[in-house]
Structures are given as C-alpha cells and as structure tokens.
C-alpha cells in the first residue's frame, strides 16, 4: 500500500488494533443471527509526508450507509459548539444574505440551521439518507452526495461557489483526501475561506486516545500533513486554532494559495509544537502501541475484578470510539451488560462486535448498575451532569481514556 497523499510506500506501522467491524454498523436482533463483517484496523504513518492513515480495506459506501445512525444533534455540547462557531465566523467573514455557505458532511443540519435562521444561503452535502432527511425537515437544503472534485465541478457549472466551506469532523473520513481537497479548491470563491475541524493527531498521541481510531477515519491529521495536502491542491493554511472538542482538535482556516491574507502567527507556533512533540520522529509513532495496550489492559482488569466481586457494570454512550475500545479489549455483555444512549436511532440495537444491547437512558435508573463506564469520554461532564442520580444508590462513573478513573 502507498500513501494516499504522496504515494510513498507505507512501511511503518503506527497502531494495530486487530480486526473489528465498522464502528457505526449497529446491529438489529435479526442481525445477530447472521455473519458479521470485520476489517483489519491498522494504521500506518508515512515517513515522507507524515500522514497517518488506515490500511486499505473498507470502502466509504460500506461505512456511510443510508441508515447511518450518528446524529450530531444528540449532543447538547456539540450543538452549543456549532452555534458559537456560526456566530464567530459570520462576524469574522461578514457573511450575509449575499453569501453562500457549504457544509460538507452536514449530518442532520445541526450547524447549518443556524445560517438558515440568520438568512444566510447555504447548502449541506450529505450522503446518508437518514441524517439528510432530518436536515431537510429542519429547513436545510441538502445535496445527497459524497463531496469531491466531480461534485464541485457540477456546483460550479450551476453557477455556485462558496464564500465559506465548512468541514467539521469529515476531513479524516474521506478515502481520497487529494480529490476531496481539490473539490474544495474548485468550489471556493476567490477570496473565500475554508474551515476544517478534526481531532489533532498530537492530542491523540499525548492522551492515549487510541479509541478514536476506527474505519470511518481514514486519516489521522496533524497540521504538517494538512499543510502538505492543501499545498498540492493549490490551497494554503492561513490560520489555525486549537480547540477542546473531541479531546483536542484543530480548526484550520484555508484559502487559495495566492490569497492576499497573511498567515496567522498560530500556524508557525502549532507546527513548531508538533515537531517538538515528535511528530516527525518515527520512534515516537512506534512507541504508541504500548500506550494503547496499557489503556485496554487497565480497563479489562477493572471489568474482570468488578465481575468477580458481583458488581454490575453498564456503559453510557454507544459512540464509535466506545466500539473501538470494547472490541479491542474483547468486552462482551458478561462484563458490560448494557449501554444507554440518548439517540433513538441506536436504541433497541446492539453494539457491533461486542453485541452489547443499547437501551434508553431511563434504564440506568431502573437497573441501578454499580458502575457506569462513559465511552464518549470527551463529553464526560455532560454525561455525569445528566445522570447524577446514579450516585443515589452508590453508583460510580468510570472513564478509561487517557487513563482509568473511577469517580
């Protein structure tokens, strides 16, 4: 296999999590009687451009299906983040009724509905029917397609280019990152702006966030690798912000390479921080497997001891990262009896691989588990706040990443 960006041979393994089903492939009761599809979950780092990427096995249309179960609006924290972003970027770019905004992977309209409310013309690009339908019901126009150069050319032929292109947690999800980036170049007006948010590889490595690795994430991004991908497409990173979402993310601002805007001082600062953290040192990448195994082993030891002591353990949040953790640790319903999730689209289904049943949050109060493992650790405060009643019977919360914590 060669690097998806620069085509150099991939020779250096960064992380090997064995085999796992797609993390958002939730199962019905009938599905439990049929074979389940597993793919290798292995990451390589390119020694030339430093793009970290999955081994080529799964296709995007096998992962992002018409009944895709992830709906962004379920998280109140994420809704607030989107609202704050729209207020900021509208003021920063002076967006109004004469502007045009595109969001790639617009999901259920969680973000674009704020532009609709403000009278800013916009378009969501979303291939999954389940989430696109929810966005349209909220008044957000949606093109039900995968974004890339072909779609961008069709957009331009229809007379549309964007003042702002938004991509929140999608850049890592595209199998052909060069084609996707070329599409952004084509669809962007002269003087236009791109903002992309994605989990920062540096945070993943510093905080042992190996559970953010799953098949839907084809790439694991640093500023240095994004800068290289942008440059090849004729784009430039002109600013960057470090933001707390998903355990530590970057918000990258992009523009055409010849744009008159000067680079923000944060670009050089973050690049220097990445280098000092070893993101151009193969030995640093090759040590990460041990850290991931430590997190996995500590969680498994806790679950086994709780089981021996006759304690009941549930989980909260049937998130993709939770599926990665459960499957790598080999956890089954004998150790975690059920997981609660606020998303109605997941309730009544089963976690892929582990086959842990997914129930409504009210089941926590009814079943009174001794421990609740919070799988989406990035919103642990939100989960604890909405489920404080667990403490009424002496229940405790648990997080496994970046280290096991019982509280």
mmCIF file of C-alpha atoms in Angstrom:
data_model
loop_
_atom_site.group_PDB
_atom_site.id
_atom_site.type_symbol
_atom_site.label_atom_id
_atom_site.label_comp_id
_atom_site.label_asym_id
_atom_site.label_seq_id
_atom_site.Cartn_x
_atom_site.Cartn_y
_atom_site.Cartn_z
ATOM 1 C CA UNK A 1 0.000 0.000 0.000
ATOM 2 C CA UNK A 2 1.155 3.524 -0.821
ATOM 3 C CA UNK A 3 0.417 6.793 0.974
ATOM 4 C CA UNK A 4 -2.976 8.217 0.000
ATOM 5 C CA UNK A 5 -1.458 11.680 -0.349
ATOM 6 C CA UNK A 6 2.115 11.471 -1.637
ATOM 7 C CA UNK A 7 2.144 7.833 -2.942
ATOM 8 C CA UNK A 8 5.291 6.904 -0.993
ATOM 9 C CA UNK A 9 5.355 3.241 0.135
ATOM 10 C CA UNK A 10 3.868 2.753 3.609
ATOM 11 C CA UNK A 11 6.356 0.793 5.665
ATOM 12 C CA UNK A 12 5.836 1.962 9.260
ATOM 13 C CA UNK A 13 3.007 0.599 11.447
ATOM 14 C CA UNK A 14 1.692 3.147 13.936
ATOM 15 C CA UNK A 15 -1.057 1.102 15.603
ATOM 16 C CA UNK A 16 -2.551 -2.358 15.133
ATOM 17 C CA UNK A 17 -5.950 -2.976 16.746
ATOM 18 C CA UNK A 18 -6.546 -6.330 15.093
ATOM 19 C CA UNK A 19 -9.867 -6.883 13.332
ATOM 20 C CA UNK A 20 -13.129 -5.057 14.022
ATOM 21 C CA UNK A 21 -16.495 -4.353 12.391
ATOM 22 C CA UNK A 22 -17.246 -0.780 11.266
ATOM 23 C CA UNK A 23 -17.838 1.228 14.434
ATOM 24 C CA UNK A 24 -21.198 2.671 13.371
ATOM 25 C CA UNK A 25 -22.597 -0.617 11.986
ATOM 26 C CA UNK A 26 -25.140 -1.113 14.774
ATOM 27 C CA UNK A 27 -26.994 -4.423 14.694
ATOM 28 C CA UNK A 28 -30.653 -5.395 14.933
ATOM 29 C CA UNK A 29 -31.749 -8.511 16.806
ATOM 30 C CA UNK A 30 -32.086 -10.298 13.450
ATOM 31 C CA UNK A 31 -28.524 -9.289 12.504
ATOM 32 C CA UNK A 32 -27.204 -11.248 15.497
ATOM 33 C CA UNK A 33 -28.164 -14.445 13.687
ATOM 34 C CA UNK A 34 -26.061 -13.628 10.620
ATOM 35 C CA UNK A 35 -22.302 -13.373 9.967
ATOM 36 C CA UNK A 36 -20.749 -10.023 10.839
ATOM 37 C CA UNK A 37 -18.223 -8.316 8.566
ATOM 38 C CA UNK A 38 -14.845 -7.470 10.122
ATOM 39 C CA UNK A 39 -11.972 -5.465 8.635
ATOM 40 C CA UNK A 40 -8.342 -5.036 9.739
ATOM 41 C CA UNK A 41 -7.931 -1.923 11.868
ATOM 42 C CA UNK A 42 -4.305 -0.980 11.363
ATOM 43 C CA UNK A 43 -2.680 2.439 10.980
ATOM 44 C CA UNK A 44 0.489 3.365 9.113
ATOM 45 C CA UNK A 45 2.487 6.580 9.212
ATOM 46 C CA UNK A 46 4.038 7.876 6.004
ATOM 47 C CA UNK A 47 7.719 8.588 6.548
ATOM 48 C CA UNK A 48 7.658 11.229 3.802
ATOM 49 C CA UNK A 49 4.597 13.465 4.401
ATOM 50 C CA UNK A 50 3.710 12.140 7.912
ATOM 51 C CA UNK A 51 0.084 11.400 7.073
ATOM 52 C CA UNK A 52 -1.226 8.694 9.418
ATOM 53 C CA UNK A 53 -3.772 6.509 7.658
ATOM 54 C CA UNK A 54 -5.696 3.250 7.814
ATOM 55 C CA UNK A 55 -4.858 0.154 5.852
ATOM 56 C CA UNK A 56 -6.949 -0.047 2.657
ATOM 57 C CA UNK A 57 -9.800 -2.495 3.115
ATOM 58 C CA UNK A 58 -13.187 -0.884 3.720
ATOM 59 C CA UNK A 59 -14.986 1.389 1.234
ATOM 60 C CA UNK A 60 -16.818 4.565 2.187
ATOM 61 C CA UNK A 61 -20.135 3.259 0.843
ATOM 62 C CA UNK A 62 -19.820 0.284 3.208
ATOM 63 C CA UNK A 63 -19.400 2.641 6.159
ATOM 64 C CA UNK A 64 -21.689 5.596 5.432
ATOM 65 C CA UNK A 65 -24.927 3.841 4.582
ATOM 66 C CA UNK A 66 -28.444 5.201 4.073
ATOM 67 C CA UNK A 67 -29.418 4.285 7.653
ATOM 68 C CA UNK A 68 -26.266 5.775 9.242
ATOM 69 C CA UNK A 69 -27.036 6.051 12.962
ATOM 70 C CA UNK A 70 -24.916 9.015 14.099
ATOM 71 C CA UNK A 71 -26.939 12.210 14.547
ATOM 72 C CA UNK A 72 -24.934 15.282 15.608
ATOM 73 C CA UNK A 73 -27.866 16.978 17.343
ATOM 74 C CA UNK A 74 -27.996 14.359 20.116
ATOM 75 C CA UNK A 75 -25.164 16.121 21.981
ATOM 76 C CA UNK A 76 -26.114 19.438 23.591
ATOM 77 C CA UNK A 77 -22.412 20.253 23.922
ATOM 78 C CA UNK A 78 -21.934 19.842 20.170
ATOM 79 C CA UNK A 79 -25.000 21.946 19.373
ATOM 80 C CA UNK A 80 -23.619 24.761 21.527
ATOM 81 C CA UNK A 81 -20.243 24.440 19.800
ATOM 82 C CA UNK A 82 -21.893 24.754 16.379
ATOM 83 C CA UNK A 83 -23.949 27.762 17.434
ATOM 84 C CA UNK A 84 -20.872 29.522 18.809
ATOM 85 C CA UNK A 85 -18.909 28.781 15.622
ATOM 86 C CA UNK A 86 -21.642 30.248 13.385
ATOM 87 C CA UNK A 87 -21.749 33.454 15.428
ATOM 88 C CA UNK A 88 -17.956 33.758 15.273
ATOM 89 C CA UNK A 89 -17.463 33.001 11.581
ATOM 90 C CA UNK A 90 -20.414 35.156 10.480
ATOM 91 C CA UNK A 91 -18.852 38.158 12.186
ATOM 92 C CA UNK A 92 -15.289 37.320 11.113
ATOM 93 C CA UNK A 93 -16.179 36.976 7.411
ATOM 94 C CA UNK A 94 -19.065 39.433 7.300
ATOM 95 C CA UNK A 95 -21.486 36.817 5.971
ATOM 96 C CA UNK A 96 -24.980 37.869 4.955
ATOM 97 C CA UNK A 97 -27.828 37.337 2.513
ATOM 98 C CA UNK A 98 -25.462 37.705 -0.474
ATOM 99 C CA UNK A 99 -23.095 34.993 0.797
ATOM 100 C CA UNK A 100 -23.133 31.261 0.121
ATOM 101 C CA UNK A 101 -22.049 28.638 2.653
ATOM 102 C CA UNK A 102 -21.407 24.933 2.020
ATOM 103 C CA UNK A 103 -21.040 22.396 4.790
ATOM 104 C CA UNK A 104 -19.611 19.033 3.775
ATOM 105 C CA UNK A 105 -20.992 16.148 5.861
ATOM 106 C CA UNK A 106 -23.777 18.375 7.167
ATOM 107 C CA UNK A 107 -25.362 15.432 9.002
ATOM 108 C CA UNK A 108 -28.770 16.346 10.471
ATOM 109 C CA UNK A 109 -28.445 20.098 9.933
ATOM 110 C CA UNK A 110 -27.101 20.692 13.457
ATOM 111 C CA UNK A 111 -24.920 23.600 12.214
ATOM 112 C CA UNK A 112 -26.450 24.925 9.003
ATOM 113 C CA UNK A 113 -29.825 25.507 10.655
ATOM 114 C CA UNK A 114 -28.132 28.461 12.380
ATOM 115 C CA UNK A 115 -27.269 30.003 8.997
ATOM 116 C CA UNK A 116 -30.816 29.348 7.786
ATOM 117 C CA UNK A 117 -32.161 31.182 10.836
ATOM 118 C CA UNK A 118 -29.815 34.106 10.103
ATOM 119 C CA UNK A 119 -30.866 34.357 6.443
ATOM 120 C CA UNK A 120 -27.502 33.203 5.039
ATOM 121 C CA UNK A 121 -27.930 30.977 1.942
ATOM 122 C CA UNK A 122 -26.369 27.570 2.454
ATOM 123 C CA UNK A 123 -26.174 24.007 1.201
ATOM 124 C CA UNK A 124 -25.415 20.801 3.054
ATOM 125 C CA UNK A 125 -23.616 17.967 1.290
ATOM 126 C CA UNK A 126 -24.550 14.699 2.994
ATOM 127 C CA UNK A 127 -24.598 11.172 1.500
ATOM 128 C CA UNK A 128 -26.530 9.414 4.283
ATOM 129 C CA UNK A 129 -30.297 9.482 3.765
ATOM 130 C CA UNK A 130 -31.180 9.172 7.450
ATOM 131 C CA UNK A 131 -29.373 12.338 8.515
ATOM 132 C CA UNK A 132 -30.091 14.283 5.301
ATOM 133 C CA UNK A 133 -33.826 13.761 5.813
ATOM 134 C CA UNK A 134 -33.560 15.178 9.331
ATOM 135 C CA UNK A 135 -31.700 18.236 7.988
ATOM 136 C CA UNK A 136 -34.305 18.842 5.290
ATOM 137 C CA UNK A 137 -37.049 18.598 7.899
ATOM 138 C CA UNK A 138 -35.257 21.422 9.737
ATOM 139 C CA UNK A 139 -35.301 23.583 6.595
ATOM 140 C CA UNK A 140 -31.706 22.956 5.500
ATOM 141 C CA UNK A 141 -31.196 22.331 1.740
ATOM 142 C CA UNK A 142 -29.139 19.179 1.168
ATOM 143 C CA UNK A 143 -27.384 17.532 -1.777
ATOM 144 C CA UNK A 144 -27.313 13.798 -1.054
ATOM 145 C CA UNK A 145 -23.883 13.064 -2.448
ATOM 146 C CA UNK A 146 -20.298 12.376 -1.475
ATOM 147 C CA UNK A 147 -18.197 15.514 -1.842
ATOM 148 C CA UNK A 148 -15.231 15.596 -4.196
ATOM 149 C CA UNK A 149 -13.951 17.116 -7.412
ATOM 150 C CA UNK A 150 -16.843 15.773 -9.528
ATOM 151 C CA UNK A 151 -19.477 17.296 -7.256
ATOM 152 C CA UNK A 152 -17.576 20.592 -7.051
ATOM 153 C CA UNK A 153 -17.443 20.853 -10.836
ATOM 154 C CA UNK A 154 -21.207 20.287 -11.054
ATOM 155 C CA UNK A 155 -21.691 23.017 -8.471
ATOM 156 C CA UNK A 156 -19.579 25.487 -10.433
ATOM 157 C CA UNK A 157 -21.427 24.656 -13.670
ATOM 158 C CA UNK A 158 -24.669 25.526 -11.879
ATOM 159 C CA UNK A 159 -23.216 28.958 -11.116
ATOM 160 C CA UNK A 160 -22.382 28.411 -7.447
ATOM 161 C CA UNK A 161 -19.163 28.852 -5.498
ATOM 162 C CA UNK A 162 -18.843 29.264 -1.764
ATOM 163 C CA UNK A 163 -17.700 32.164 0.368
ATOM 164 C CA UNK A 164 -17.260 29.614 3.147
ATOM 165 C CA UNK A 165 -16.768 25.837 3.033
ATOM 166 C CA UNK A 166 -17.136 24.061 6.372
ATOM 167 C CA UNK A 167 -15.988 20.553 7.189
ATOM 168 C CA UNK A 168 -16.406 19.503 10.825
ATOM 169 C CA UNK A 169 -15.002 16.055 11.541
ATOM 170 C CA UNK A 170 -15.178 14.970 7.913
ATOM 171 C CA UNK A 171 -11.642 15.536 6.592
ATOM 172 C CA UNK A 172 -10.434 12.417 8.393
ATOM 173 C CA UNK A 173 -13.373 10.451 6.953
ATOM 174 C CA UNK A 174 -12.574 10.702 3.241
ATOM 175 C CA UNK A 175 -10.739 7.837 1.481
ATOM 176 C CA UNK A 176 -9.336 10.090 -1.273
ATOM 177 C CA UNK A 177 -8.078 13.125 0.605
ATOM 178 C CA UNK A 178 -6.477 14.643 -2.515
ATOM 179 C CA UNK A 179 -9.716 14.515 -4.521
ATOM 180 C CA UNK A 180 -11.692 15.950 -1.606
ATOM 181 C CA UNK A 181 -9.224 18.822 -1.229
ATOM 182 C CA UNK A 182 -9.230 19.507 -4.971
ATOM 183 C CA UNK A 183 -13.018 19.706 -4.730
ATOM 184 C CA UNK A 184 -12.771 22.359 -2.036
ATOM 185 C CA UNK A 185 -10.363 24.341 -4.221
ATOM 186 C CA UNK A 186 -12.834 24.194 -7.141
ATOM 187 C CA UNK A 187 -15.897 25.075 -5.062
ATOM 188 C CA UNK A 188 -14.270 28.015 -3.246
ATOM 189 C CA UNK A 189 -14.750 31.579 -4.489
ATOM 190 C CA UNK A 190 -11.697 33.798 -4.968
ATOM 191 C CA UNK A 191 -11.176 35.326 -1.526
ATOM 192 C CA UNK A 192 -13.254 32.564 0.068
ATOM 193 C CA UNK A 193 -12.455 30.688 3.278
ATOM 194 C CA UNK A 194 -12.377 27.029 4.286
ATOM 195 C CA UNK A 195 -12.633 25.900 7.904
ATOM 196 C CA UNK A 196 -11.982 22.284 8.812
ATOM 197 C CA UNK A 197 -12.185 20.818 12.297
ATOM 198 C CA UNK A 198 -10.649 17.439 13.095
ATOM 199 C CA UNK A 199 -9.128 15.635 16.077
ATOM 200 C CA UNK A 200 -5.468 16.598 16.359
ATOM 201 C CA UNK A 201 -3.036 13.707 15.975
ATOM 202 C CA UNK A 202 -0.815 15.327 18.598
ATOM 203 C CA UNK A 203 -3.632 15.107 21.174
ATOM 204 C CA UNK A 204 -4.360 11.506 20.218
ATOM 205 C CA UNK A 205 -0.748 10.577 20.895
ATOM 206 C CA UNK A 206 -0.294 12.658 24.052
ATOM 207 C CA UNK A 207 -3.504 11.424 25.696
ATOM 208 C CA UNK A 208 -3.613 7.781 24.527
ATOM 209 C CA UNK A 209 -6.813 8.412 22.558
ATOM 210 C CA UNK A 210 -6.480 5.236 20.508
ATOM 211 C CA UNK A 211 -10.242 4.680 20.696
ATOM 212 C CA UNK A 212 -10.715 7.497 18.170
ATOM 213 C CA UNK A 213 -9.287 5.060 15.623
ATOM 214 C CA UNK A 214 -11.978 3.389 13.533
ATOM 215 C CA UNK A 215 -12.608 2.510 9.918
ATOM 216 C CA UNK A 216 -14.613 5.668 9.186
ATOM 217 C CA UNK A 217 -11.442 7.638 9.983
ATOM 218 C CA UNK A 218 -9.169 7.045 7.011
ATOM 219 C CA UNK A 219 -6.671 9.737 8.127
ATOM 220 C CA UNK A 220 -5.292 10.997 11.456
ATOM 221 C CA UNK A 221 -4.263 14.540 10.911
ATOM 222 C CA UNK A 222 -1.562 16.919 12.045
ATOM 223 C CA UNK A 223 -1.148 20.473 10.856
ATOM 224 C CA UNK A 224 2.019 19.497 8.995
ATOM 225 C CA UNK A 225 0.203 16.816 6.978
ATOM 226 C CA UNK A 226 -2.793 19.070 6.230
ATOM 227 C CA UNK A 227 -0.466 21.846 5.111
ATOM 228 C CA UNK A 228 1.123 19.446 2.610
ATOM 229 C CA UNK A 229 -2.234 18.198 1.274
ATOM 230 C CA UNK A 230 -3.505 21.776 0.884
ATOM 231 C CA UNK A 231 -0.374 22.875 -0.951
ATOM 232 C CA UNK A 232 -0.704 20.107 -3.532
ATOM 233 C CA UNK A 233 -4.248 21.303 -4.315
ATOM 234 C CA UNK A 234 -3.314 24.987 -4.622
ATOM 235 C CA UNK A 235 -4.634 25.922 -1.184
ATOM 236 C CA UNK A 236 -2.899 27.392 1.841
ATOM 237 C CA UNK A 237 -3.394 27.089 5.586
ATOM 238 C CA UNK A 238 -3.706 30.728 6.642
ATOM 239 C CA UNK A 239 -4.674 30.294 10.290
ATOM 240 C CA UNK A 240 -5.307 27.621 12.901
ATOM 241 C CA UNK A 241 -6.938 27.361 16.318
ATOM 242 C CA UNK A 242 -6.515 24.660 18.940
ATOM 243 C CA UNK A 243 -9.967 23.823 20.314
ATOM 244 C CA UNK A 244 -11.063 21.397 23.068
ATOM 245 C CA UNK A 245 -13.611 19.330 21.124
ATOM 246 C CA UNK A 246 -13.074 15.557 20.845
ATOM 247 C CA UNK A 247 -10.277 15.637 23.379
ATOM 248 C CA UNK A 248 -8.236 18.242 21.461
ATOM 249 C CA UNK A 249 -8.891 19.318 17.873
ATOM 250 C CA UNK A 250 -7.610 21.791 15.307
ATOM 251 C CA UNK A 251 -9.731 24.282 13.425
ATOM 252 C CA UNK A 252 -7.771 25.002 10.260
ATOM 253 C CA UNK A 253 -8.536 28.042 8.104
ATOM 254 C CA UNK A 254 -7.728 27.646 4.416
ATOM 255 C CA UNK A 255 -7.713 29.890 1.367
ATOM 256 C CA UNK A 256 -6.461 29.864 -2.212
ATOM 257 C CA UNK A 257 -2.664 29.741 -2.382
ATOM 258 C CA UNK A 258 -2.476 33.196 -3.928
ATOM 259 C CA UNK A 259 -4.819 34.841 -1.403
ATOM 260 C CA UNK A 260 -3.524 38.178 -0.103
ATOM 261 C CA UNK A 261 -4.126 37.292 3.550
ATOM 262 C CA UNK A 262 -1.010 36.783 5.649
ATOM 263 C CA UNK A 263 -0.635 33.617 7.695
ATOM 264 C CA UNK A 264 -1.681 33.900 11.326
ATOM 265 C CA UNK A 265 1.089 33.549 13.907
ATOM 266 C CA UNK A 266 -0.571 30.391 15.275
ATOM 267 C CA UNK A 267 0.386 28.426 12.150
ATOM 268 C CA UNK A 268 4.117 28.545 12.869
ATOM 269 C CA UNK A 269 3.529 28.025 16.593
ATOM 270 C CA UNK A 270 1.467 24.827 16.171
ATOM 271 C CA UNK A 271 3.890 23.450 13.567
ATOM 272 C CA UNK A 272 6.774 24.000 15.988
ATOM 273 C CA UNK A 273 4.803 22.328 18.802
ATOM 274 C CA UNK A 274 4.167 19.291 16.596
ATOM 275 C CA UNK A 275 7.846 18.936 15.800
ATOM 276 C CA UNK A 276 8.842 19.267 19.473
ATOM 277 C CA UNK A 277 6.260 16.558 20.304
ATOM 278 C CA UNK A 278 7.995 14.156 17.913
ATOM 279 C CA UNK A 279 5.529 14.180 15.035
ATOM 280 C CA UNK A 280 8.476 13.899 12.645
ATOM 281 C CA UNK A 281 10.179 11.135 14.640
ATOM 282 C CA UNK A 282 9.324 7.545 13.690
ATOM 283 C CA UNK A 283 10.382 6.243 17.094
ATOM 284 C CA UNK A 284 7.629 8.309 18.753
ATOM 285 C CA UNK A 285 4.991 6.768 16.494
ATOM 286 C CA UNK A 286 6.305 3.271 17.074
ATOM 287 C CA UNK A 287 6.024 3.613 20.880
ATOM 288 C CA UNK A 288 2.305 4.370 20.765
ATOM 289 C CA UNK A 289 1.141 0.729 20.605
ATOM 290 C CA UNK A 290 2.363 0.162 24.169
ATOM 291 C CA UNK A 291 0.330 3.120 25.422
ATOM 292 C CA UNK A 292 -2.837 1.873 23.738
ATOM 293 C CA UNK A 293 -2.347 -1.590 25.210
ATOM 294 C CA UNK A 294 -1.953 -0.075 28.682
ATOM 295 C CA UNK A 295 -5.354 1.649 28.443
ATOM 296 C CA UNK A 296 -7.006 -1.516 27.136
ATOM 297 C CA UNK A 297 -5.461 -3.776 29.759
ATOM 298 C CA UNK A 298 -6.346 -1.475 32.675
ATOM 299 C CA UNK A 299 -9.988 -1.311 31.590
ATOM 300 C CA UNK A 300 -10.188 -5.063 31.126
ATOM 301 C CA UNK A 301 -8.627 -5.696 34.547
ATOM 302 C CA UNK A 302 -11.191 -3.380 36.170
ATOM 303 C CA UNK A 303 -14.120 -5.094 34.429
ATOM 304 C CA UNK A 304 -12.932 -8.585 35.361
ATOM 305 C CA UNK A 305 -12.445 -7.606 39.010
ATOM 306 C CA UNK A 306 -15.881 -5.954 39.140
ATOM 307 C CA UNK A 307 -17.399 -9.121 37.688
ATOM 308 C CA UNK A 308 -15.631 -11.306 40.269
ATOM 309 C CA UNK A 309 -16.945 -9.050 43.041
ATOM 310 C CA UNK A 310 -20.523 -9.437 41.805
ATOM 311 C CA UNK A 311 -20.787 -5.796 40.727
ATOM 312 C CA UNK A 312 -22.927 -4.770 37.767
ATOM 313 C CA UNK A 313 -21.389 -2.629 35.039
ATOM 314 C CA UNK A 314 -23.229 -0.635 32.369
ATOM 315 C CA UNK A 315 -21.930 1.881 29.875
ATOM 316 C CA UNK A 316 -23.174 5.207 28.602
ATOM 317 C CA UNK A 317 -22.857 6.420 25.016
ATOM 318 C CA UNK A 318 -22.876 3.927 22.140
ATOM 319 C CA UNK A 319 -20.251 6.017 20.380
ATOM 320 C CA UNK A 320 -17.886 4.847 17.670
ATOM 321 C CA UNK A 321 -14.919 5.350 19.992
ATOM 322 C CA UNK A 322 -16.641 3.081 22.515
ATOM 323 C CA UNK A 323 -16.980 0.366 19.903
ATOM 324 C CA UNK A 324 -13.265 0.549 19.155
ATOM 325 C CA UNK A 325 -12.441 0.206 22.850
ATOM 326 C CA UNK A 326 -14.921 -2.620 23.526
ATOM 327 C CA UNK A 327 -13.802 -4.629 20.514
ATOM 328 C CA UNK A 328 -10.068 -4.219 21.088
ATOM 329 C CA UNK A 329 -10.498 -5.222 24.734
ATOM 330 C CA UNK A 330 -12.738 -8.144 23.758
ATOM 331 C CA UNK A 331 -15.545 -6.974 26.039
ATOM 332 C CA UNK A 332 -18.893 -8.792 25.781
ATOM 333 C CA UNK A 333 -22.215 -8.497 27.668
ATOM 334 C CA UNK A 334 -20.887 -10.678 30.502
ATOM 335 C CA UNK A 335 -18.658 -7.772 31.551
ATOM 336 C CA UNK A 336 -20.766 -4.780 30.416
ATOM 337 C CA UNK A 337 -24.415 -5.770 30.478
ATOM 338 C CA UNK A 338 -25.881 -2.855 28.510
ATOM 339 C CA UNK A 339 -25.125 0.610 27.183
ATOM 340 C CA UNK A 340 -27.500 3.576 27.326
ATOM 341 C CA UNK A 341 -27.687 6.150 24.553
ATOM 342 C CA UNK A 342 -29.949 9.177 24.041
ATOM 343 C CA UNK A 343 -30.120 8.608 20.276
ATOM 344 C CA UNK A 344 -33.421 6.918 19.433
ATOM 345 C CA UNK A 345 -31.781 5.663 16.207
ATOM 346 C CA UNK A 346 -29.497 3.394 18.282
ATOM 347 C CA UNK A 347 -31.907 2.216 20.982
ATOM 348 C CA UNK A 348 -33.053 -1.371 20.588
ATOM 349 C CA UNK A 349 -29.955 -2.232 18.590
ATOM 350 C CA UNK A 350 -26.672 -3.851 19.563
ATOM 351 C CA UNK A 351 -23.087 -2.627 19.538
ATOM 352 C CA UNK A 352 -21.125 -4.054 16.587
ATOM 353 C CA UNK A 353 -18.713 -6.791 17.541
ATOM 354 C CA UNK A 354 -19.420 -6.815 21.278
ATOM 355 C CA UNK A 355 -23.200 -7.264 20.805
ATOM 356 C CA UNK A 356 -23.900 -5.235 23.958
ATOM 357 C CA UNK A 357 -27.578 -4.151 23.883
ATOM 358 C CA UNK A 358 -28.296 -0.421 23.511
ATOM 359 C CA UNK A 359 -31.082 0.903 25.738
ATOM 360 C CA UNK A 360 -32.708 4.240 26.546
ATOM 361 C CA UNK A 361 -31.056 6.310 29.340
ATOM 362 C CA UNK A 362 -34.018 5.705 31.680
ATOM 363 C CA UNK A 363 -32.786 2.130 32.058
ATOM 364 C CA UNK A 364 -29.951 3.367 34.270
ATOM 365 C CA UNK A 365 -32.441 4.392 36.955
ATOM 366 C CA UNK A 366 -34.424 1.188 36.591
ATOM 367 C CA UNK A 367 -31.472 -1.240 36.585
ATOM 368 C CA UNK A 368 -29.220 0.665 39.047
ATOM 369 C CA UNK A 369 -25.753 -0.549 37.942
ATOM 370 C CA UNK A 370 -22.816 -0.255 40.342
ATOM 371 C CA UNK A 371 -20.605 1.309 37.662
ATOM 372 C CA UNK A 372 -21.304 3.325 34.509
ATOM 373 C CA UNK A 373 -18.432 3.400 32.011
ATOM 374 C CA UNK A 374 -18.632 6.620 29.984
ATOM 375 C CA UNK A 375 -17.495 5.632 26.494
ATOM 376 C CA UNK A 376 -17.564 9.121 24.855
ATOM 377 C CA UNK A 377 -15.079 10.477 27.402
ATOM 378 C CA UNK A 378 -14.913 13.783 25.518
ATOM 379 C CA UNK A 379 -18.398 14.672 26.844
ATOM 380 C CA UNK A 380 -17.992 13.026 30.261
ATOM 381 C CA UNK A 381 -19.019 16.198 32.124
ATOM 382 C CA UNK A 382 -22.246 16.384 30.122
ATOM 383 C CA UNK A 383 -22.998 12.700 30.768
ATOM 384 C CA UNK A 384 -22.355 12.967 34.516
ATOM 385 C CA UNK A 385 -24.458 16.116 34.831
ATOM 386 C CA UNK A 386 -27.468 14.486 33.173
ATOM 387 C CA UNK A 387 -27.107 11.244 35.139
ATOM 388 C CA UNK A 388 -26.114 12.419 38.641
ATOM 389 C CA UNK A 389 -28.899 10.225 40.034
ATOM 390 C CA UNK A 390 -26.559 7.224 39.606
ATOM 391 C CA UNK A 391 -24.890 8.323 42.846
ATOM 392 C CA UNK A 392 -28.189 7.905 44.752
ATOM 393 C CA UNK A 393 -27.584 4.144 45.090
ATOM 394 C CA UNK A 394 -23.812 4.451 45.421
ATOM 395 C CA UNK A 395 -23.115 4.044 41.726
ATOM 396 C CA UNK A 396 -19.858 5.391 40.305
ATOM 397 C CA UNK A 397 -18.731 6.636 36.923
ATOM 398 C CA UNK A 398 -15.705 5.284 35.070
ATOM 399 C CA UNK A 399 -13.638 6.564 32.157
ATOM 400 C CA UNK A 400 -10.826 4.576 30.541
ATOM 401 C CA UNK A 401 -9.089 7.245 28.430
ATOM 402 C CA UNK A 402 -6.466 8.645 28.808
ATOM 403 C CA UNK A 403 -6.177 6.548 31.994
ATOM 404 C CA UNK A 404 -8.615 4.561 34.108
ATOM 405 C CA UNK A 405 -10.529 6.815 36.502
ATOM 406 C CA UNK A 406 -13.352 5.837 38.878
ATOM 407 C CA UNK A 407 -15.313 8.710 40.437
#
